[in-house]
């Protein structure tokens, strides 16, 4: 279908962005889009849009634009959104689902089990999910019988690496680390780090050191 | 103190990572660290650790290592963690704080107000925060009287850009966009996009297309 070596992390990120924007366009009844319009809506240069698409073969007809419905299906196939990936969320204490985040959850990831390492909340229902908290002792069985491929980790730092090792031993294929602490996995396991603290530090660094171009007083005057 | 041009986004990301790891080391009673040890714990090459630090001047004595307490104070000053940055969280509907995420919130960001654009939950208490939901009509006053510099957005796509424009007009200096949709800000405003859907797409793409090095059957056998 395409050469993996041609696909960078940045291309994947932008494909996810095109997908979000195209979905809204489709919902609003738009059926065709040109690269300059998609570029404008995503803040990405039109030639980059075309280059991203070209990694994966032909997507549209020159001069006509792209059929949004077809484009969405192709992107979903590329990003793996056409498959449901089952996940287990491992917490310590009462699992609190990242609701703000959850509202923008990718369509393809489905949390099938929530585990509390402390064991204190086993049996309690989980907010926003039709699930009850389960215990760690059943982890291997849960992963194998429910076809779970992704482990989402949200535990205090002292438990993180141990939890990851446990998940990998149980046969997990991918780890999502929601903590600010690095975890280590073998090459055979996929990993993404959702380090919110580090993302926020980009903001506080900028606010502290980069002078804003419009002083606060001018901004107030412009109201 | 240092040349902004020498500091990349990647350096800031790694500084935040060093900070998380050093804090744990300090809590565990460690007082001195060498770059090779910090590198091992963060998964970063020791020469990169030293290069990152050198962007900001002298941090330690050659051959002796770094004093962890001093290092933490310096990094906090650099990342803006030595200041409290007040923030407003803007939602549509009942604000659900990203609890998993919040447990790894950067130390310097303090949510002082939660606004529900729908107006339906005004006055209700917000989980995990000692705050009641406020209404959008008071946004300008809230931002100005409470010295709020960061706006955190978690609204459906159709409200996002409008909300951002409103916040900027009210004098906000930085926007954190928790949605999968791009927003546009003038150069004078800092922005970070916490696009969880896009991060997850890196995972589903990989699971779908990159063959895992250890087949599932072998993994089961290794248990």
PDB file of N, CA and C in Angstrom, chain B residues 61-148:
ATOM      1  N   UNK B  61      29.857  21.001  38.466  1.00  0.00           N
ATOM      2  CA  UNK B  61      31.312  21.016  38.419  1.00  0.00           C
ATOM      3  C   UNK B  61      31.776  19.747  37.703  1.00  0.00           C
ATOM      4  N   UNK B  62      32.679  19.928  36.731  1.00  0.00           N
ATOM      5  CA  UNK B  62      33.149  18.801  35.915  1.00  0.00           C
ATOM      6  C   UNK B  62      33.700  17.672  36.804  1.00  0.00           C
ATOM      7  N   UNK B  63      33.235  16.474  36.592  1.00  0.00           N
ATOM      8  CA  UNK B  63      33.737  15.317  37.327  1.00  0.00           C
ATOM      9  C   UNK B  63      33.038  15.081  38.651  1.00  0.00           C
ATOM     10  N   UNK B  64      32.247  16.062  39.106  1.00  0.00           N
ATOM     11  CA  UNK B  64      31.592  15.942  40.414  1.00  0.00           C
ATOM     12  C   UNK B  64      30.096  15.621  40.249  1.00  0.00           C
ATOM     13  N   UNK B  65      29.517  16.121  39.157  1.00  0.00           N
ATOM     14  CA  UNK B  65      28.088  15.921  38.942  1.00  0.00           C
ATOM     15  C   UNK B  65      27.301  17.160  39.344  1.00  0.00           C
ATOM     16  N   UNK B  66      25.999  17.018  39.294  1.00  0.00           N
ATOM     17  CA  UNK B  66      25.115  18.150  39.574  1.00  0.00           C
ATOM     18  C   UNK B  66      24.460  17.980  40.948  1.00  0.00           C
ATOM     19  N   UNK B  67      24.365  19.074  41.705  1.00  0.00           N
ATOM     20  CA  UNK B  67      23.596  19.090  42.947  1.00  0.00           C
ATOM     21  C   UNK B  67      22.113  19.084  42.564  1.00  0.00           C
ATOM     22  N   UNK B  68      21.365  18.059  42.966  1.00  0.00           N
ATOM     23  CA  UNK B  68      19.979  17.929  42.511  1.00  0.00           C
ATOM     24  C   UNK B  68      19.109  19.111  42.946  1.00  0.00           C
ATOM     25  N   UNK B  69      19.285  19.555  44.186  1.00  0.00           N
ATOM     26  CA  UNK B  69      18.442  20.647  44.679  1.00  0.00           C
ATOM     27  C   UNK B  69      18.660  21.929  43.858  1.00  0.00           C
ATOM     28  N   UNK B  70      19.934  22.220  43.595  1.00  0.00           N
ATOM     29  CA  UNK B  70      20.283  23.403  42.813  1.00  0.00           C
ATOM     30  C   UNK B  70      19.752  23.266  41.377  1.00  0.00           C
ATOM     31  N   UNK B  71      19.929  22.057  40.812  1.00  0.00           N
ATOM     32  CA  UNK B  71      19.490  21.777  39.447  1.00  0.00           C
ATOM     33  C   UNK B  71      17.970  21.992  39.322  1.00  0.00           C
ATOM     34  N   UNK B  72      17.214  21.478  40.294  1.00  0.00           N
ATOM     35  CA  UNK B  72      15.762  21.638  40.283  1.00  0.00           C
ATOM     36  C   UNK B  72      15.379  23.112  40.298  1.00  0.00           C
ATOM     37  N   UNK B  73      16.031  23.887  41.170  1.00  0.00           N
ATOM     38  CA  UNK B  73      15.713  25.327  41.261  1.00  0.00           C
ATOM     39  C   UNK B  73      15.999  26.033  39.949  1.00  0.00           C
ATOM     40  N   UNK B  74      17.156  25.688  39.323  1.00  0.00           N
ATOM     41  CA  UNK B  74      17.524  26.313  38.045  1.00  0.00           C
ATOM     42  C   UNK B  74      16.509  25.950  36.953  1.00  0.00           C
ATOM     43  N   UNK B  75      16.156  24.653  36.893  1.00  0.00           N
ATOM     44  CA  UNK B  75      15.213  24.214  35.850  1.00  0.00           C
ATOM     45  C   UNK B  75      13.847  24.867  36.062  1.00  0.00           C
ATOM     46  N   UNK B  76      13.427  24.972  37.327  1.00  0.00           N
ATOM     47  CA  UNK B  76      12.126  25.598  37.620  1.00  0.00           C
ATOM     48  C   UNK B  76      12.103  27.060  37.169  1.00  0.00           C
ATOM     49  N   UNK B  77      13.226  27.738  37.348  1.00  0.00           N
ATOM     50  CA  UNK B  77      13.340  29.125  36.921  1.00  0.00           C
ATOM     51  C   UNK B  77      13.259  29.215  35.391  1.00  0.00           C
ATOM     52  N   UNK B  78      13.941  28.280  34.729  1.00  0.00           N
ATOM     53  CA  UNK B  78      13.968  28.273  33.261  1.00  0.00           C
ATOM     54  C   UNK B  78      12.580  27.976  32.689  1.00  0.00           C
ATOM     55  N   UNK B  79      11.916  26.950  33.233  1.00  0.00           N
ATOM     56  CA  UNK B  79      10.623  26.530  32.678  1.00  0.00           C
ATOM     57  C   UNK B  79       9.464  27.422  33.135  1.00  0.00           C
ATOM     58  N   UNK B  80       9.749  28.362  34.011  1.00  0.00           N
ATOM     59  CA  UNK B  80       8.668  29.219  34.515  1.00  0.00           C
ATOM     60  C   UNK B  80       7.870  28.556  35.623  1.00  0.00           C
ATOM     61  N   UNK B  81       8.425  27.480  36.213  1.00  0.00           N
ATOM     62  CA  UNK B  81       7.738  26.795  37.311  1.00  0.00           C
ATOM     63  C   UNK B  81       7.868  27.571  38.623  1.00  0.00           C
ATOM     64  N   UNK B  82       8.702  28.612  38.635  1.00  0.00           N
ATOM     65  CA  UNK B  82       8.871  29.401  39.864  1.00  0.00           C
ATOM     66  C   UNK B  82       7.810  30.496  39.972  1.00  0.00           C
ATOM     67  N   UNK B  83       6.921  30.562  39.002  1.00  0.00           N
ATOM     68  CA  UNK B  83       5.834  31.542  38.975  1.00  0.00           C
ATOM     69  C   UNK B  83       4.537  30.744  38.988  1.00  0.00           C
ATOM     70  N   UNK B  84       3.459  31.312  39.549  1.00  0.00           N
ATOM     71  CA  UNK B  84       2.172  30.638  39.382  1.00  0.00           C
ATOM     72  C   UNK B  84       1.436  31.297  38.217  1.00  0.00           C
ATOM     73  N   UNK B  85       1.053  30.487  37.226  1.00  0.00           N
ATOM     74  CA  UNK B  85       0.323  30.988  36.066  1.00  0.00           C
ATOM     75  C   UNK B  85      -1.139  30.629  36.253  1.00  0.00           C
ATOM     76  N   UNK B  86      -1.974  31.643  36.370  1.00  0.00           N
ATOM     77  CA  UNK B  86      -3.400  31.388  36.562  1.00  0.00           C
ATOM     78  C   UNK B  86      -4.075  31.060  35.233  1.00  0.00           C
ATOM     79  N   UNK B  87      -5.042  30.142  35.321  1.00  0.00           N
ATOM     80  CA  UNK B  87      -5.696  29.689  34.089  1.00  0.00           C
ATOM     81  C   UNK B  87      -7.208  29.641  34.249  1.00  0.00           C
ATOM     82  N   UNK B  88      -7.904  29.773  33.107  1.00  0.00           N
ATOM     83  CA  UNK B  88      -9.348  29.570  33.061  1.00  0.00           C
ATOM     84  C   UNK B  88      -9.604  28.371  32.138  1.00  0.00           C
ATOM     85  N   UNK B  89     -10.489  27.473  32.590  1.00  0.00           N
ATOM     86  CA  UNK B  89     -10.854  26.310  31.764  1.00  0.00           C
ATOM     87  C   UNK B  89     -12.219  26.587  31.150  1.00  0.00           C
ATOM     88  N   UNK B  90     -12.307  26.598  29.831  1.00  0.00           N
ATOM     89  CA  UNK B  90     -13.578  26.881  29.165  1.00  0.00           C
ATOM     90  C   UNK B  90     -14.127  25.596  28.540  1.00  0.00           C
ATOM     91  N   UNK B  91     -15.334  25.214  28.971  1.00  0.00           N
ATOM     92  CA  UNK B  91     -15.977  23.999  28.480  1.00  0.00           C
ATOM     93  C   UNK B  91     -17.321  24.352  27.858  1.00  0.00           C
ATOM     94  N   UNK B  92     -17.991  23.326  27.313  1.00  0.00           N
ATOM     95  CA  UNK B  92     -19.385  23.477  26.906  1.00  0.00           C
ATOM     96  C   UNK B  92     -20.113  22.287  27.509  1.00  0.00           C
ATOM     97  N   UNK B  93     -21.005  22.567  28.455  1.00  0.00           N
ATOM     98  CA  UNK B  93     -21.605  21.487  29.238  1.00  0.00           C
ATOM     99  C   UNK B  93     -20.853  21.370  30.541  1.00  0.00           C
ATOM    100  N   UNK B  94     -21.157  20.306  31.292  1.00  0.00           N
ATOM    101  CA  UNK B  94     -20.520  20.155  32.600  1.00  0.00           C
ATOM    102  C   UNK B  94     -19.024  19.936  32.441  1.00  0.00           C
ATOM    103  N   UNK B  95     -18.240  20.834  33.037  1.00  0.00           N
ATOM    104  CA  UNK B  95     -16.797  20.679  32.896  1.00  0.00           C
ATOM    105  C   UNK B  95     -16.319  19.439  33.639  1.00  0.00           C
ATOM    106  N   UNK B  96     -15.655  18.572  32.936  1.00  0.00           N
ATOM    107  CA  UNK B  96     -15.073  17.394  33.557  1.00  0.00           C
ATOM    108  C   UNK B  96     -13.570  17.563  33.467  1.00  0.00           C
ATOM    109  N   UNK B  97     -12.972  17.772  34.587  1.00  0.00           N
ATOM    110  CA  UNK B  97     -11.541  18.004  34.599  1.00  0.00           C
ATOM    111  C   UNK B  97     -10.793  16.747  34.164  1.00  0.00           C
ATOM    112  N   UNK B  98      -9.766  16.911  33.374  1.00  0.00           N
ATOM    113  CA  UNK B  98      -9.016  15.729  32.933  1.00  0.00           C
ATOM    114  C   UNK B  98      -8.206  15.173  34.084  1.00  0.00           C
ATOM    115  N   UNK B  99      -8.866  14.343  34.912  1.00  0.00           N
ATOM    116  CA  UNK B  99      -8.267  13.935  36.179  1.00  0.00           C
ATOM    117  C   UNK B  99      -6.968  13.157  35.996  1.00  0.00           C
ATOM    118  N   UNK B 100      -6.957  12.255  35.044  1.00  0.00           N
ATOM    119  CA  UNK B 100      -5.733  11.498  34.822  1.00  0.00           C
ATOM    120  C   UNK B 100      -4.620  12.474  34.473  1.00  0.00           C
ATOM    121  N   UNK B 101      -4.962  13.386  33.584  1.00  0.00           N
ATOM    122  CA  UNK B 101      -4.013  14.393  33.165  1.00  0.00           C
ATOM    123  C   UNK B 101      -3.666  15.313  34.335  1.00  0.00           C
ATOM    124  N   UNK B 102      -4.702  15.668  35.102  1.00  0.00           N
ATOM    125  CA  UNK B 102      -4.492  16.645  36.173  1.00  0.00           C
ATOM    126  C   UNK B 102      -3.500  16.145  37.212  1.00  0.00           C
ATOM    127  N   UNK B 103      -3.449  14.798  37.374  1.00  0.00           N
ATOM    128  CA  UNK B 103      -2.518  14.273  38.364  1.00  0.00           C
ATOM    129  C   UNK B 103      -1.069  14.521  37.936  1.00  0.00           C
ATOM    130  N   UNK B 104      -0.869  14.854  36.673  1.00  0.00           N
ATOM    131  CA  UNK B 104       0.482  15.179  36.214  1.00  0.00           C
ATOM    132  C   UNK B 104       0.544  16.617  35.719  1.00  0.00           C
ATOM    133  N   UNK B 105      -0.299  17.434  36.278  1.00  0.00           N
ATOM    134  CA  UNK B 105      -0.351  18.842  35.924  1.00  0.00           C
ATOM    135  C   UNK B 105       0.982  19.492  36.276  1.00  0.00           C
ATOM    136  N   UNK B 106       1.450  20.411  35.460  1.00  0.00           N
ATOM    137  CA  UNK B 106       2.697  21.078  35.840  1.00  0.00           C
ATOM    138  C   UNK B 106       2.477  21.912  37.102  1.00  0.00           C
ATOM    139  N   UNK B 107       3.483  21.978  37.959  1.00  0.00           N
ATOM    140  CA  UNK B 107       3.320  22.629  39.256  1.00  0.00           C
ATOM    141  C   UNK B 107       2.898  24.088  39.141  1.00  0.00           C
ATOM    142  N   UNK B 108       3.175  24.727  38.018  1.00  0.00           N
ATOM    143  CA  UNK B 108       3.028  26.182  37.945  1.00  0.00           C
ATOM    144  C   UNK B 108       1.674  26.653  37.428  1.00  0.00           C
ATOM    145  N   UNK B 109       0.814  25.724  36.991  1.00  0.00           N
ATOM    146  CA  UNK B 109      -0.447  26.156  36.388  1.00  0.00           C
ATOM    147  C   UNK B 109      -1.617  25.904  37.339  1.00  0.00           C
ATOM    148  N   UNK B 110      -2.353  26.952  37.608  1.00  0.00           N
ATOM    149  CA  UNK B 110      -3.383  26.948  38.635  1.00  0.00           C
ATOM    150  C   UNK B 110      -4.733  27.358  38.022  1.00  0.00           C
ATOM    151  N   UNK B 111      -5.691  26.433  37.968  1.00  0.00           N
ATOM    152  CA  UNK B 111      -6.991  26.781  37.386  1.00  0.00           C
ATOM    153  C   UNK B 111      -7.809  27.579  38.406  1.00  0.00           C
ATOM    154  N   UNK B 112      -8.119  28.823  38.051  1.00  0.00           N
ATOM    155  CA  UNK B 112      -8.818  29.721  38.972  1.00  0.00           C
ATOM    156  C   UNK B 112     -10.290  29.890  38.617  1.00  0.00           C
ATOM    157  N   UNK B 113     -10.657  29.490  37.405  1.00  0.00           N
ATOM    158  CA  UNK B 113     -12.047  29.657  36.994  1.00  0.00           C
ATOM    159  C   UNK B 113     -12.410  28.603  35.956  1.00  0.00           C
ATOM    160  N   UNK B 114     -13.645  28.104  36.057  1.00  0.00           N
ATOM    161  CA  UNK B 114     -14.155  27.143  35.077  1.00  0.00           C
ATOM    162  C   UNK B 114     -15.437  27.723  34.499  1.00  0.00           C
ATOM    163  N   UNK B 115     -15.495  27.822  33.186  1.00  0.00           N
ATOM    164  CA  UNK B 115     -16.640  28.460  32.533  1.00  0.00           C
ATOM    165  C   UNK B 115     -17.378  27.454  31.655  1.00  0.00           C
ATOM    166  N   UNK B 116     -18.700  27.439  31.774  1.00  0.00           N
ATOM    167  CA  UNK B 116     -19.529  26.581  30.915  1.00  0.00           C
ATOM    168  C   UNK B 116     -20.248  27.469  29.907  1.00  0.00           C
ATOM    169  N   UNK B 117     -19.874  27.339  28.636  1.00  0.00           N
ATOM    170  CA  UNK B 117     -20.459  28.179  27.590  1.00  0.00           C
ATOM    171  C   UNK B 117     -21.964  27.959  27.454  1.00  0.00           C
ATOM    172  N   UNK B 118     -22.436  26.750  27.789  1.00  0.00           N
ATOM    173  CA  UNK B 118     -23.869  26.454  27.647  1.00  0.00           C
ATOM    174  C   UNK B 118     -24.677  27.162  28.736  1.00  0.00           C
ATOM    175  N   UNK B 119     -23.990  27.560  29.821  1.00  0.00           N
ATOM    176  CA  UNK B 119     -24.672  28.261  30.906  1.00  0.00           C
ATOM    177  C   UNK B 119     -25.502  27.355  31.800  1.00  0.00           C
ATOM    178  N   UNK B 120     -25.565  26.066  31.467  1.00  0.00           N
ATOM    179  CA  UNK B 120     -26.483  25.166  32.181  1.00  0.00           C
ATOM    180  C   UNK B 120     -25.974  24.719  33.543  1.00  0.00           C
ATOM    181  N   UNK B 121     -24.653  24.815  33.773  1.00  0.00           N
ATOM    182  CA  UNK B 121     -24.106  24.291  35.025  1.00  0.00           C
ATOM    183  C   UNK B 121     -23.540  25.366  35.936  1.00  0.00           C
ATOM    184  N   UNK B 122     -23.886  26.627  35.637  1.00  0.00           N
ATOM    185  CA  UNK B 122     -23.358  27.743  36.418  1.00  0.00           C
ATOM    186  C   UNK B 122     -23.731  27.560  37.893  1.00  0.00           C
ATOM    187  N   UNK B 123     -22.735  27.709  38.761  1.00  0.00           N
ATOM    188  CA  UNK B 123     -22.979  27.582  40.199  1.00  0.00           C
ATOM    189  C   UNK B 123     -22.676  26.206  40.764  1.00  0.00           C
ATOM    190  N   UNK B 124     -22.625  25.204  39.899  1.00  0.00           N
ATOM    191  CA  UNK B 124     -22.337  23.846  40.390  1.00  0.00           C
ATOM    192  C   UNK B 124     -20.849  23.710  40.734  1.00  0.00           C
ATOM    193  N   UNK B 125     -20.550  22.866  41.727  1.00  0.00           N
ATOM    194  CA  UNK B 125     -19.130  22.668  42.077  1.00  0.00           C
ATOM    195  C   UNK B 125     -18.419  21.824  41.027  1.00  0.00           C
ATOM    196  N   UNK B 126     -17.110  22.057  40.877  1.00  0.00           N
ATOM    197  CA  UNK B 126     -16.315  21.309  39.899  1.00  0.00           C
ATOM    198  C   UNK B 126     -15.505  20.232  40.630  1.00  0.00           C
ATOM    199  N   UNK B 127     -15.605  18.996  40.158  1.00  0.00           N
ATOM    200  CA  UNK B 127     -14.825  17.877  40.729  1.00  0.00           C
ATOM    201  C   UNK B 127     -13.347  18.232  40.800  1.00  0.00           C
ATOM    202  N   UNK B 128     -12.704  17.864  41.882  1.00  0.00           N
ATOM    203  CA  UNK B 128     -11.251  18.005  42.055  1.00  0.00           C
ATOM    204  C   UNK B 128     -10.760  19.454  42.193  1.00  0.00           C
ATOM    205  N   UNK B 129     -11.664  20.416  42.068  1.00  0.00           N
ATOM    206  CA  UNK B 129     -11.245  21.816  42.218  1.00  0.00           C
ATOM    207  C   UNK B 129     -12.203  22.484  43.203  1.00  0.00           C
ATOM    208  N   UNK B 130     -11.692  23.379  44.007  1.00  0.00           N
ATOM    209  CA  UNK B 130     -12.527  24.089  44.964  1.00  0.00           C
ATOM    210  C   UNK B 130     -13.154  25.315  44.283  1.00  0.00           C
ATOM    211  N   UNK B 131     -13.931  25.061  43.249  1.00  0.00           N
ATOM    212  CA  UNK B 131     -14.485  26.136  42.422  1.00  0.00           C
ATOM    213  C   UNK B 131     -15.916  25.801  42.027  1.00  0.00           C
ATOM    214  N   UNK B 132     -16.691  26.858  41.728  1.00  0.00           N
ATOM    215  CA  UNK B 132     -18.014  26.636  41.137  1.00  0.00           C
ATOM    216  C   UNK B 132     -17.967  27.119  39.691  1.00  0.00           C
ATOM    217  N   UNK B 133     -18.780  26.514  38.845  1.00  0.00           N
ATOM    218  CA  UNK B 133     -18.818  26.874  37.426  1.00  0.00           C
ATOM    219  C   UNK B 133     -19.314  28.319  37.279  1.00  0.00           C
ATOM    220  N   UNK B 134     -18.670  29.075  36.409  1.00  0.00           N
ATOM    221  CA  UNK B 134     -19.067  30.474  36.192  1.00  0.00           C
ATOM    222  C   UNK B 134     -19.622  30.654  34.783  1.00  0.00           C
ATOM    223  N   UNK B 135     -20.214  31.853  34.551  1.00  0.00           N
ATOM    224  CA  UNK B 135     -20.782  32.033  33.224  1.00  0.00           C
ATOM    225  C   UNK B 135     -19.905  32.875  32.306  1.00  0.00           C
ATOM    226  N   UNK B 136     -20.083  32.634  31.040  1.00  0.00           N
ATOM    227  CA  UNK B 136     -19.238  33.227  30.015  1.00  0.00           C
ATOM    228  C   UNK B 136     -19.316  34.754  30.010  1.00  0.00           C
ATOM    229  N   UNK B 137     -20.463  35.293  30.375  1.00  0.00           N
ATOM    230  CA  UNK B 137     -20.659  36.745  30.346  1.00  0.00           C
ATOM    231  C   UNK B 137     -19.597  37.478  31.184  1.00  0.00           C
ATOM    232  N   UNK B 138     -19.070  36.801  32.216  1.00  0.00           N
ATOM    233  CA  UNK B 138     -18.113  37.457  33.111  1.00  0.00           C
ATOM    234  C   UNK B 138     -16.658  37.239  32.715  1.00  0.00           C
ATOM    235  N   UNK B 139     -16.435  36.655  31.541  1.00  0.00           N
ATOM    236  CA  UNK B 139     -15.086  36.235  31.148  1.00  0.00           C
ATOM    237  C   UNK B 139     -14.051  37.360  31.219  1.00  0.00           C
ATOM    238  N   UNK B 140     -14.360  38.508  30.644  1.00  0.00           N
ATOM    239  CA  UNK B 140     -13.392  39.607  30.599  1.00  0.00           C
ATOM    240  C   UNK B 140     -13.037  40.049  32.015  1.00  0.00           C
ATOM    241  N   UNK B 141     -14.055  40.185  32.842  1.00  0.00           N
ATOM    242  CA  UNK B 141     -13.829  40.607  34.228  1.00  0.00           C
ATOM    243  C   UNK B 141     -13.007  39.562  34.983  1.00  0.00           C
ATOM    244  N   UNK B 142     -13.350  38.280  34.804  1.00  0.00           N
ATOM    245  CA  UNK B 142     -12.634  37.188  35.486  1.00  0.00           C
ATOM    246  C   UNK B 142     -11.160  37.217  35.119  1.00  0.00           C
ATOM    247  N   UNK B 143     -10.880  37.345  33.820  1.00  0.00           N
ATOM    248  CA  UNK B 143      -9.487  37.331  33.349  1.00  0.00           C
ATOM    249  C   UNK B 143      -8.715  38.522  33.903  1.00  0.00           C
ATOM    250  N   UNK B 144      -9.354  39.676  33.907  1.00  0.00           N
ATOM    251  CA  UNK B 144      -8.631  40.871  34.342  1.00  0.00           C
ATOM    252  C   UNK B 144      -8.470  40.978  35.853  1.00  0.00           C
ATOM    253  N   UNK B 145      -9.512  40.631  36.605  1.00  0.00           N
ATOM    254  CA  UNK B 145      -9.409  40.807  38.062  1.00  0.00           C
ATOM    255  C   UNK B 145      -8.605  39.690  38.720  1.00  0.00           C
ATOM    256  N   UNK B 146      -8.522  38.505  38.080  1.00  0.00           N
ATOM    257  CA  UNK B 146      -7.812  37.384  38.729  1.00  0.00           C
ATOM    258  C   UNK B 146      -6.443  37.113  38.114  1.00  0.00           C
ATOM    259  N   UNK B 147      -5.991  38.048  37.284  1.00  0.00           N
ATOM    260  CA  UNK B 147      -4.643  37.930  36.730  1.00  0.00           C
ATOM    261  C   UNK B 147      -4.442  36.588  36.013  1.00  0.00           C
ATOM    262  N   UNK B 148      -5.390  36.260  35.147  1.00  0.00           N
ATOM    263  CA  UNK B 148      -5.350  34.981  34.426  1.00  0.00           C
ATOM    264  C   UNK B 148      -4.614  35.155  33.103  1.00  0.00           C
TER     265      UNK B 148
END
